[in-house]
Amino acid sequence: MRIPLRPSSLVVAAFGLLVGGALGLARDGQADGETARSPEEEATASGPGGSGPTAPPTHPADEFCHDVGYLCAALDEQPALTLRRWKGHEGTLVVHVPLPENLDRTTALALQRAATRGITAWNNHPFPILVDLRGDRNPHFTVEWEASLGGSRIGLTRTRWSAHSGIEVEGISLSYRAPGYGGSVDPAQLRLTAAHEMGHALGLPHSDQPRDVMFPTNTATSMSGRDYRSLEVLYDVPNGTVVTR
C-alpha cells in the first residue's frame, strides 16, 4: 500500500479505508514473494488437486463475471486471470501482531490495536481469525513493523502461491511512520491499511472502485459489501480457477 502524498498534508494523505475516509494512502497491495506463472502454465502444471496434469477449471468471463464483486476487474488489462486463495485450511487462522518497537508505549499500543481491528475485519470471511498479541501461539504468519517500507508505501503483503498448495503467506509488513512526515502513522489509517493487506493475504486482488477497502489507494471509509462478496465468491470456487475474456 502506498500513499499519494499531497504537498501539505502527509498524515491526512496517509490513509482512509475503514475509518479514514478519502485520505490518501495509495496502497499498491501485494509485493508477492511468489514466482508468477500464466494461467496457461498453471493449467499444464497441476490441477486443483495438486497432482497430475489436470487443468484447473476455466470459465469465460461472460459466464463467470456476474455478481462476483471485483474478482474480474483485472480482465480489463489482461486476457485471463487465475483466482488464488488458501487451499485446504480448516479452523482458526492465527496472526501474530507484536507490539511495535521504538515508540512510546501509548502509541505502540494504539497501533497494535489498530492493526488488530483491521485484520479481524475479515473474521469469519471465510475463516475465524485470532490475533495473537503476546506471541505464545503458533501463528500462520506474523505482522512485522517497519519504520519505512520505501517511498509512500505503508503496507506490504508477501505471499507464495501454487495450484497445489494455494496461498502461503510469508508475512505482512506495516509501517509505523507516516511517509514523508516522520511522525507515527495515524491509527485510523493503519487500521484500514491492515484490512487491505489482510485482504491480500486471503487472496483478494485490487478493487476497481474507490469505495472498496481493496482499492489501490485509500479512498474508502469502511469495508464494503463488494469486499465481502468478492471473498465469498473466491472461496466458493476451486483454487486456481482460471477466468478468460
PDB file of C-alpha atoms in Angstrom:
ATOM      1  CA  MET A   1       0.000   0.000   0.000  1.00  0.00           C
ATOM      2  CA  ARG A   2       1.275   3.450  -0.921  1.00  0.00           C
ATOM      3  CA  ILE A   3       0.262   6.984  -0.115  1.00  0.00           C
ATOM      4  CA  PRO A   4      -0.299   9.521  -2.878  1.00  0.00           C
ATOM      5  CA  LEU A   5       1.218  12.359  -0.922  1.00  0.00           C
ATOM      6  CA  ARG A   6      -0.181  15.850  -1.041  1.00  0.00           C
ATOM      7  CA  PRO A   7       2.185  18.835  -0.728  1.00  0.00           C
ATOM      8  CA  SER A   8       0.999  19.942   2.707  1.00  0.00           C
ATOM      9  CA  SER A   9      -0.853  17.056   4.265  1.00  0.00           C
ATOM     10  CA  LEU A  10       1.167  13.902   4.589  1.00  0.00           C
ATOM     11  CA  VAL A  11      -0.568  12.348   7.546  1.00  0.00           C
ATOM     12  CA  VAL A  12      -4.034  13.102   6.262  1.00  0.00           C
ATOM     13  CA  ALA A  13      -2.912  11.858   2.875  1.00  0.00           C
ATOM     14  CA  ALA A  14      -1.689   8.742   4.505  1.00  0.00           C
ATOM     15  CA  PHE A  15      -4.882   6.719   4.938  1.00  0.00           C
ATOM     16  CA  GLY A  16      -8.588   6.369   4.568  1.00  0.00           C
ATOM     17  CA  LEU A  17     -10.187   2.958   4.466  1.00  0.00           C
ATOM     18  CA  LEU A  18     -12.023   1.590   7.487  1.00  0.00           C
ATOM     19  CA  VAL A  19     -12.251   4.884   9.320  1.00  0.00           C
ATOM     20  CA  GLY A  20     -10.042   7.294   7.498  1.00  0.00           C
ATOM     21  CA  GLY A  21     -12.194   8.471   4.605  1.00  0.00           C
ATOM     22  CA  ALA A  22     -10.826   9.614   1.300  1.00  0.00           C
ATOM     23  CA  LEU A  23      -7.433  10.459   2.682  1.00  0.00           C
ATOM     24  CA  GLY A  24      -4.690   9.147   0.589  1.00  0.00           C
ATOM     25  CA  LEU A  25      -2.540   6.088   1.283  1.00  0.00           C
ATOM     26  CA  ALA A  26      -2.066   4.665  -2.154  1.00  0.00           C
ATOM     27  CA  ARG A  27      -1.796   1.033  -1.350  1.00  0.00           C
ATOM     28  CA  ASP A  28      -0.108  -0.903  -4.039  1.00  0.00           C
ATOM     29  CA  GLY A  29      -1.176  -4.002  -2.166  1.00  0.00           C
ATOM     30  CA  GLN A  30       0.866  -7.135  -2.635  1.00  0.00           C
ATOM     31  CA  ALA A  31       4.535  -7.420  -3.197  1.00  0.00           C
ATOM     32  CA  ASP A  32       4.128 -11.103  -3.589  1.00  0.00           C
ATOM     33  CA  GLY A  33       7.006 -13.421  -2.964  1.00  0.00           C
ATOM     34  CA  GLU A  34       5.670 -15.891  -5.500  1.00  0.00           C
ATOM     35  CA  THR A  35       7.063 -16.722  -8.900  1.00  0.00           C
ATOM     36  CA  ALA A  36       4.125 -15.830 -11.076  1.00  0.00           C
ATOM     37  CA  ARG A  37       3.050 -18.138 -13.858  1.00  0.00           C
ATOM     38  CA  SER A  38       0.479 -17.545 -16.543  1.00  0.00           C
ATOM     39  CA  PRO A  39      -2.919 -19.275 -16.333  1.00  0.00           C
ATOM     40  CA  GLU A  40      -1.811 -21.471 -19.227  1.00  0.00           C
ATOM     41  CA  GLU A  41       1.338 -22.540 -17.374  1.00  0.00           C
ATOM     42  CA  GLU A  42      -0.665 -23.278 -14.228  1.00  0.00           C
ATOM     43  CA  ALA A  43      -3.178 -25.276 -16.249  1.00  0.00           C
ATOM     44  CA  THR A  44      -0.478 -27.589 -17.589  1.00  0.00           C
ATOM     45  CA  ALA A  45       1.437 -27.816 -14.319  1.00  0.00           C
ATOM     46  CA  SER A  46      -1.112 -29.047 -11.807  1.00  0.00           C
ATOM     47  CA  GLY A  47      -4.839 -29.045 -11.277  1.00  0.00           C
ATOM     48  CA  PRO A  48      -6.874 -28.126  -8.197  1.00  0.00           C
ATOM     49  CA  GLY A  49      -5.942 -31.406  -6.560  1.00  0.00           C
ATOM     50  CA  GLY A  50      -2.272 -30.664  -6.941  1.00  0.00           C
ATOM     51  CA  SER A  51      -1.332 -33.928  -8.662  1.00  0.00           C
ATOM     52  CA  GLY A  52      -1.124 -34.766 -12.314  1.00  0.00           C
ATOM     53  CA  PRO A  53      -1.759 -32.711 -15.436  1.00  0.00           C
ATOM     54  CA  THR A  54      -5.448 -31.982 -14.818  1.00  0.00           C
ATOM     55  CA  ALA A  55      -6.091 -28.329 -15.571  1.00  0.00           C
ATOM     56  CA  PRO A  56      -7.858 -26.041 -13.100  1.00  0.00           C
ATOM     57  CA  PRO A  57     -11.415 -25.182 -14.149  1.00  0.00           C
ATOM     58  CA  THR A  58     -11.662 -22.439 -16.748  1.00  0.00           C
ATOM     59  CA  HIS A  59     -14.635 -20.109 -17.200  1.00  0.00           C
ATOM     60  CA  PRO A  60     -15.315 -17.469 -19.836  1.00  0.00           C
ATOM     61  CA  ALA A  61     -15.827 -14.036 -18.324  1.00  0.00           C
ATOM     62  CA  ASP A  62     -19.278 -13.577 -19.864  1.00  0.00           C
ATOM     63  CA  GLU A  63     -20.481 -16.585 -17.868  1.00  0.00           C
ATOM     64  CA  PHE A  64     -18.499 -16.156 -14.654  1.00  0.00           C
ATOM     65  CA  CYS A  65     -18.176 -12.431 -14.035  1.00  0.00           C
ATOM     66  CA  HIS A  66     -21.665 -11.673 -12.738  1.00  0.00           C
ATOM     67  CA  ASP A  67     -22.138 -10.757  -9.078  1.00  0.00           C
ATOM     68  CA  VAL A  68     -18.536 -11.634  -8.211  1.00  0.00           C
ATOM     69  CA  GLY A  69     -17.528  -8.284  -6.734  1.00  0.00           C
ATOM     70  CA  TYR A  70     -14.239  -7.169  -8.274  1.00  0.00           C
ATOM     71  CA  LEU A  71     -12.708 -10.598  -8.910  1.00  0.00           C
ATOM     72  CA  CYS A  72     -12.796  -9.971 -12.657  1.00  0.00           C
ATOM     73  CA  ALA A  73     -11.505  -6.379 -12.547  1.00  0.00           C
ATOM     74  CA  ALA A  74      -8.057  -7.349 -13.855  1.00  0.00           C
ATOM     75  CA  LEU A  75      -9.608  -8.633 -17.080  1.00  0.00           C
ATOM     76  CA  ASP A  76      -9.777  -5.030 -18.242  1.00  0.00           C
ATOM     77  CA  GLU A  77      -5.992  -5.162 -18.634  1.00  0.00           C
ATOM     78  CA  GLN A  78      -5.199  -8.824 -19.291  1.00  0.00           C
ATOM     79  CA  PRO A  79      -6.759 -11.685 -21.256  1.00  0.00           C
ATOM     80  CA  ALA A  80      -7.016 -14.145 -18.365  1.00  0.00           C
ATOM     81  CA  LEU A  81      -6.652 -14.340 -14.599  1.00  0.00           C
ATOM     82  CA  THR A  82      -6.154 -17.045 -12.015  1.00  0.00           C
ATOM     83  CA  LEU A  83      -8.139 -16.970  -8.765  1.00  0.00           C
ATOM     84  CA  ARG A  84      -5.708 -17.643  -5.938  1.00  0.00           C
ATOM     85  CA  ARG A  85      -6.689 -18.435  -2.376  1.00  0.00           C
ATOM     86  CA  TRP A  86      -5.917 -20.579   0.652  1.00  0.00           C
ATOM     87  CA  LYS A  87      -6.436 -24.260  -0.017  1.00  0.00           C
ATOM     88  CA  GLY A  88      -7.422 -26.951   2.457  1.00  0.00           C
ATOM     89  CA  HIS A  89      -7.308 -24.711   5.509  1.00  0.00           C
ATOM     90  CA  GLU A  90      -9.693 -25.568   8.319  1.00  0.00           C
ATOM     91  CA  GLY A  91     -10.187 -23.965  11.697  1.00  0.00           C
ATOM     92  CA  THR A  92      -8.933 -20.671  13.055  1.00  0.00           C
ATOM     93  CA  LEU A  93      -6.378 -18.539  11.246  1.00  0.00           C
ATOM     94  CA  VAL A  94      -3.835 -17.224  13.773  1.00  0.00           C
ATOM     95  CA  VAL A  95      -1.985 -13.970  13.074  1.00  0.00           C
ATOM     96  CA  HIS A  96       0.716 -12.690  15.427  1.00  0.00           C
ATOM     97  CA  VAL A  97       0.660  -8.897  15.844  1.00  0.00           C
ATOM     98  CA  PRO A  98       3.520  -7.887  18.142  1.00  0.00           C
ATOM     99  CA  LEU A  99       3.867  -4.502  19.792  1.00  0.00           C
ATOM    100  CA  PRO A 100       5.843  -2.155  17.527  1.00  0.00           C
ATOM    101  CA  GLU A 101       9.197  -1.134  18.931  1.00  0.00           C
ATOM    102  CA  ASN A 102      10.898   2.275  19.001  1.00  0.00           C
ATOM    103  CA  LEU A 103       7.682   4.041  20.007  1.00  0.00           C
ATOM    104  CA  ASP A 104       6.308   5.192  23.331  1.00  0.00           C
ATOM    105  CA  ARG A 105       4.063   2.560  24.852  1.00  0.00           C
ATOM    106  CA  THR A 106       0.827   4.520  24.406  1.00  0.00           C
ATOM    107  CA  THR A 107       1.442   4.996  20.693  1.00  0.00           C
ATOM    108  CA  ALA A 108       2.638   1.423  20.236  1.00  0.00           C
ATOM    109  CA  LEU A 109      -0.481   0.026  21.904  1.00  0.00           C
ATOM    110  CA  ALA A 110      -2.722   2.223  19.757  1.00  0.00           C
ATOM    111  CA  LEU A 111      -1.073   0.949  16.565  1.00  0.00           C
ATOM    112  CA  GLN A 112      -1.193  -2.659  17.720  1.00  0.00           C
ATOM    113  CA  ARG A 113      -4.919  -2.300  18.432  1.00  0.00           C
ATOM    114  CA  ALA A 114      -5.486  -0.625  15.061  1.00  0.00           C
ATOM    115  CA  ALA A 115      -3.728  -3.432  13.201  1.00  0.00           C
ATOM    116  CA  THR A 116      -5.738  -5.988  15.152  1.00  0.00           C
ATOM    117  CA  ARG A 117      -9.024  -4.326  14.254  1.00  0.00           C
ATOM    118  CA  GLY A 118      -8.104  -4.168  10.584  1.00  0.00           C
ATOM    119  CA  ILE A 119      -7.098  -7.822  10.421  1.00  0.00           C
ATOM    120  CA  THR A 120     -10.176  -9.041  12.289  1.00  0.00           C
ATOM    121  CA  ALA A 121     -12.476  -7.068   9.996  1.00  0.00           C
ATOM    122  CA  TRP A 122     -12.277 -10.277   7.919  1.00  0.00           C
ATOM    123  CA  ASN A 123     -13.218 -12.533  10.846  1.00  0.00           C
ATOM    124  CA  ASN A 124     -15.297 -15.471   9.580  1.00  0.00           C
ATOM    125  CA  HIS A 125     -14.734 -14.371   5.978  1.00  0.00           C
ATOM    126  CA  PRO A 126     -14.100 -17.200   5.379  1.00  0.00           C
ATOM    127  CA  PHE A 127     -12.134 -18.307   8.478  1.00  0.00           C
ATOM    128  CA  PRO A 128     -12.316 -17.424  12.151  1.00  0.00           C
ATOM    129  CA  ILE A 129      -9.349 -15.133  12.810  1.00  0.00           C
ATOM    130  CA  LEU A 130      -7.454 -14.956  16.084  1.00  0.00           C
ATOM    131  CA  VAL A 131      -4.884 -12.223  16.649  1.00  0.00           C
ATOM    132  CA  ASP A 132      -2.103 -13.327  18.983  1.00  0.00           C
ATOM    133  CA  LEU A 133      -0.634 -10.284  20.728  1.00  0.00           C
ATOM    134  CA  ARG A 134       1.843 -11.970  23.072  1.00  0.00           C
ATOM    135  CA  GLY A 135       3.420 -14.435  20.664  1.00  0.00           C
ATOM    136  CA  ASP A 136       2.626 -17.517  22.719  1.00  0.00           C
ATOM    137  CA  ARG A 137       0.792 -19.330  19.928  1.00  0.00           C
ATOM    138  CA  ASN A 138       1.938 -20.902  16.687  1.00  0.00           C
ATOM    139  CA  PRO A 139       0.798 -18.327  14.101  1.00  0.00           C
ATOM    140  CA  HIS A 140       0.148 -18.902  10.436  1.00  0.00           C
ATOM    141  CA  PHE A 141       2.022 -15.652   9.802  1.00  0.00           C
ATOM    142  CA  THR A 142       3.256 -12.558  11.619  1.00  0.00           C
ATOM    143  CA  VAL A 143       2.903  -8.805  11.175  1.00  0.00           C
ATOM    144  CA  GLU A 144       6.295  -7.088  11.024  1.00  0.00           C
ATOM    145  CA  TRP A 145       6.677  -3.417  11.908  1.00  0.00           C
ATOM    146  CA  GLU A 146       8.989  -1.207   9.865  1.00  0.00           C
ATOM    147  CA  ALA A 147       9.973   2.437  10.164  1.00  0.00           C
ATOM    148  CA  SER A 148       9.700   2.690   6.376  1.00  0.00           C
ATOM    149  CA  LEU A 149       8.689   0.446   3.511  1.00  0.00           C
ATOM    150  CA  GLY A 150      10.112   2.780   0.907  1.00  0.00           C
ATOM    151  CA  GLY A 151       8.519   5.725  -0.837  1.00  0.00           C
ATOM    152  CA  SER A 152       4.882   6.252   0.084  1.00  0.00           C
ATOM    153  CA  ARG A 153       4.223   2.601   0.908  1.00  0.00           C
ATOM    154  CA  ILE A 154       2.858   1.800   4.380  1.00  0.00           C
ATOM    155  CA  GLY A 155       1.690  -1.779   3.927  1.00  0.00           C
ATOM    156  CA  LEU A 156       3.035  -4.838   2.136  1.00  0.00           C
ATOM    157  CA  THR A 157       1.888  -8.457   1.885  1.00  0.00           C
ATOM    158  CA  ARG A 158       4.322 -11.197   0.907  1.00  0.00           C
ATOM    159  CA  THR A 159       2.833 -14.423  -0.440  1.00  0.00           C
ATOM    160  CA  ARG A 160       3.603 -17.511  -2.467  1.00  0.00           C
ATOM    161  CA  TRP A 161       1.037 -19.435  -4.480  1.00  0.00           C
ATOM    162  CA  SER A 162       0.686 -22.653  -6.436  1.00  0.00           C
ATOM    163  CA  ALA A 163      -2.242 -24.663  -7.687  1.00  0.00           C
ATOM    164  CA  HIS A 164      -1.028 -27.489  -5.468  1.00  0.00           C
ATOM    165  CA  SER A 165      -0.775 -25.678  -2.135  1.00  0.00           C
ATOM    166  CA  GLY A 166      -2.743 -22.471  -2.604  1.00  0.00           C
ATOM    167  CA  ILE A 167      -1.635 -19.237  -0.969  1.00  0.00           C
ATOM    168  CA  GLU A 168       1.116 -19.311   1.612  1.00  0.00           C
ATOM    169  CA  VAL A 169       1.625 -16.032   3.454  1.00  0.00           C
ATOM    170  CA  GLU A 170       5.183 -15.134   4.353  1.00  0.00           C
ATOM    171  CA  GLY A 171       4.096 -12.085   6.313  1.00  0.00           C
ATOM    172  CA  ILE A 172       2.566  -8.639   6.375  1.00  0.00           C
ATOM    173  CA  SER A 173       4.700  -5.546   6.892  1.00  0.00           C
ATOM    174  CA  LEU A 174       3.224  -2.334   8.269  1.00  0.00           C
ATOM    175  CA  SER A 175       4.964   0.999   8.618  1.00  0.00           C
ATOM    176  CA  TYR A 176       4.648   2.740  11.968  1.00  0.00           C
ATOM    177  CA  ARG A 177       5.949   6.002  10.491  1.00  0.00           C
ATOM    178  CA  ALA A 178       3.962   8.218   8.138  1.00  0.00           C
ATOM    179  CA  PRO A 179       5.939   8.522   4.874  1.00  0.00           C
ATOM    180  CA  GLY A 180       7.361  11.985   4.330  1.00  0.00           C
ATOM    181  CA  TYR A 181       6.095  13.165   7.688  1.00  0.00           C
ATOM    182  CA  GLY A 182       8.289  11.408  10.199  1.00  0.00           C
ATOM    183  CA  GLY A 183       5.689  11.065  12.922  1.00  0.00           C
ATOM    184  CA  SER A 184       3.839   7.893  13.756  1.00  0.00           C
ATOM    185  CA  VAL A 185       1.114   6.834  11.358  1.00  0.00           C
ATOM    186  CA  ASP A 186      -2.472   7.642  12.317  1.00  0.00           C
ATOM    187  CA  PRO A 187      -4.072   4.563  13.965  1.00  0.00           C
ATOM    188  CA  ALA A 188      -7.223   5.130  11.898  1.00  0.00           C
ATOM    189  CA  GLN A 189      -5.122   4.981   8.761  1.00  0.00           C
ATOM    190  CA  LEU A 190      -3.252   1.938   9.958  1.00  0.00           C
ATOM    191  CA  ARG A 191      -6.456   0.049  10.679  1.00  0.00           C
ATOM    192  CA  LEU A 192      -7.538   0.263   7.062  1.00  0.00           C
ATOM    193  CA  THR A 193      -4.062  -0.495   5.806  1.00  0.00           C
ATOM    194  CA  ALA A 194      -4.087  -3.681   7.883  1.00  0.00           C
ATOM    195  CA  ALA A 195      -7.524  -4.583   6.499  1.00  0.00           C
ATOM    196  CA  HIS A 196      -6.275  -4.031   2.951  1.00  0.00           C
ATOM    197  CA  GLU A 197      -3.166  -6.154   3.457  1.00  0.00           C
ATOM    198  CA  MET A 198      -5.151  -8.902   5.184  1.00  0.00           C
ATOM    199  CA  GLY A 199      -7.422  -8.967   2.154  1.00  0.00           C
ATOM    200  CA  HIS A 200      -4.373  -9.678   0.001  1.00  0.00           C
ATOM    201  CA  ALA A 201      -3.245 -12.343   2.470  1.00  0.00           C
ATOM    202  CA  LEU A 202      -6.578 -14.091   1.936  1.00  0.00           C
ATOM    203  CA  GLY A 203      -6.225 -13.879  -1.842  1.00  0.00           C
ATOM    204  CA  LEU A 204      -8.127 -10.767  -2.865  1.00  0.00           C
ATOM    205  CA  PRO A 205      -6.900  -8.665  -5.791  1.00  0.00           C
ATOM    206  CA  HIS A 206      -7.250  -4.911  -6.022  1.00  0.00           C
ATOM    207  CA  SER A 207     -10.701  -3.451  -6.497  1.00  0.00           C
ATOM    208  CA  ASP A 208     -11.658  -1.160  -9.356  1.00  0.00           C
ATOM    209  CA  GLN A 209     -13.932   1.084  -7.281  1.00  0.00           C
ATOM    210  CA  PRO A 210     -12.773   3.627  -4.676  1.00  0.00           C
ATOM    211  CA  ARG A 211     -15.377   2.742  -2.067  1.00  0.00           C
ATOM    212  CA  ASP A 212     -13.846  -0.724  -1.514  1.00  0.00           C
ATOM    213  CA  VAL A 213     -11.142  -1.359   1.067  1.00  0.00           C
ATOM    214  CA  MET A 214      -9.178  -3.225  -1.611  1.00  0.00           C
ATOM    215  CA  PHE A 215      -8.972  -0.212  -3.933  1.00  0.00           C
ATOM    216  CA  PRO A 216      -5.279   0.581  -4.637  1.00  0.00           C
ATOM    217  CA  THR A 217      -5.475   3.990  -2.938  1.00  0.00           C
ATOM    218  CA  ASN A 218      -7.150   4.892   0.324  1.00  0.00           C
ATOM    219  CA  THR A 219     -10.457   6.346  -0.696  1.00  0.00           C
ATOM    220  CA  ALA A 220     -12.937   4.109   1.135  1.00  0.00           C
ATOM    221  CA  THR A 221     -14.334   4.830   4.567  1.00  0.00           C
ATOM    222  CA  SER A 222     -15.158   1.256   5.589  1.00  0.00           C
ATOM    223  CA  MET A 223     -15.271  -2.327   4.405  1.00  0.00           C
ATOM    224  CA  SER A 224     -17.804  -2.631   1.594  1.00  0.00           C
ATOM    225  CA  GLY A 225     -20.320  -5.244   0.584  1.00  0.00           C
ATOM    226  CA  ARG A 226     -18.223  -5.836  -2.527  1.00  0.00           C
ATOM    227  CA  ASP A 227     -15.177  -6.608  -0.381  1.00  0.00           C
ATOM    228  CA  TYR A 228     -17.053  -9.365   1.395  1.00  0.00           C
ATOM    229  CA  ARG A 229     -18.815 -10.577  -1.754  1.00  0.00           C
ATOM    230  CA  SER A 230     -15.537 -10.877  -3.647  1.00  0.00           C
ATOM    231  CA  LEU A 231     -14.047 -13.011  -0.884  1.00  0.00           C
ATOM    232  CA  GLU A 232     -17.179 -15.157  -0.664  1.00  0.00           C
ATOM    233  CA  VAL A 233     -17.036 -15.980  -4.373  1.00  0.00           C
ATOM    234  CA  LEU A 234     -13.272 -16.554  -4.246  1.00  0.00           C
ATOM    235  CA  TYR A 235     -13.735 -19.290  -1.648  1.00  0.00           C
ATOM    236  CA  ASP A 236     -16.714 -20.811  -3.447  1.00  0.00           C
ATOM    237  CA  VAL A 237     -14.616 -21.792  -6.484  1.00  0.00           C
ATOM    238  CA  PRO A 238     -11.622 -24.134  -6.650  1.00  0.00           C
ATOM    239  CA  ASN A 239      -8.173 -22.736  -6.005  1.00  0.00           C
ATOM    240  CA  GLY A 240      -6.544 -21.948  -9.362  1.00  0.00           C
ATOM    241  CA  THR A 241      -9.768 -21.344 -11.256  1.00  0.00           C
ATOM    242  CA  VAL A 242      -8.988 -19.503 -14.499  1.00  0.00           C
ATOM    243  CA  VAL A 243     -11.253 -16.820 -15.970  1.00  0.00           C
ATOM    244  CA  THR A 244     -10.777 -15.720 -19.575  1.00  0.00           C
ATOM    245  CA  ARG A 245     -12.321 -12.949 -21.606  1.00  0.00           C
TER     246      ARG A 245
END
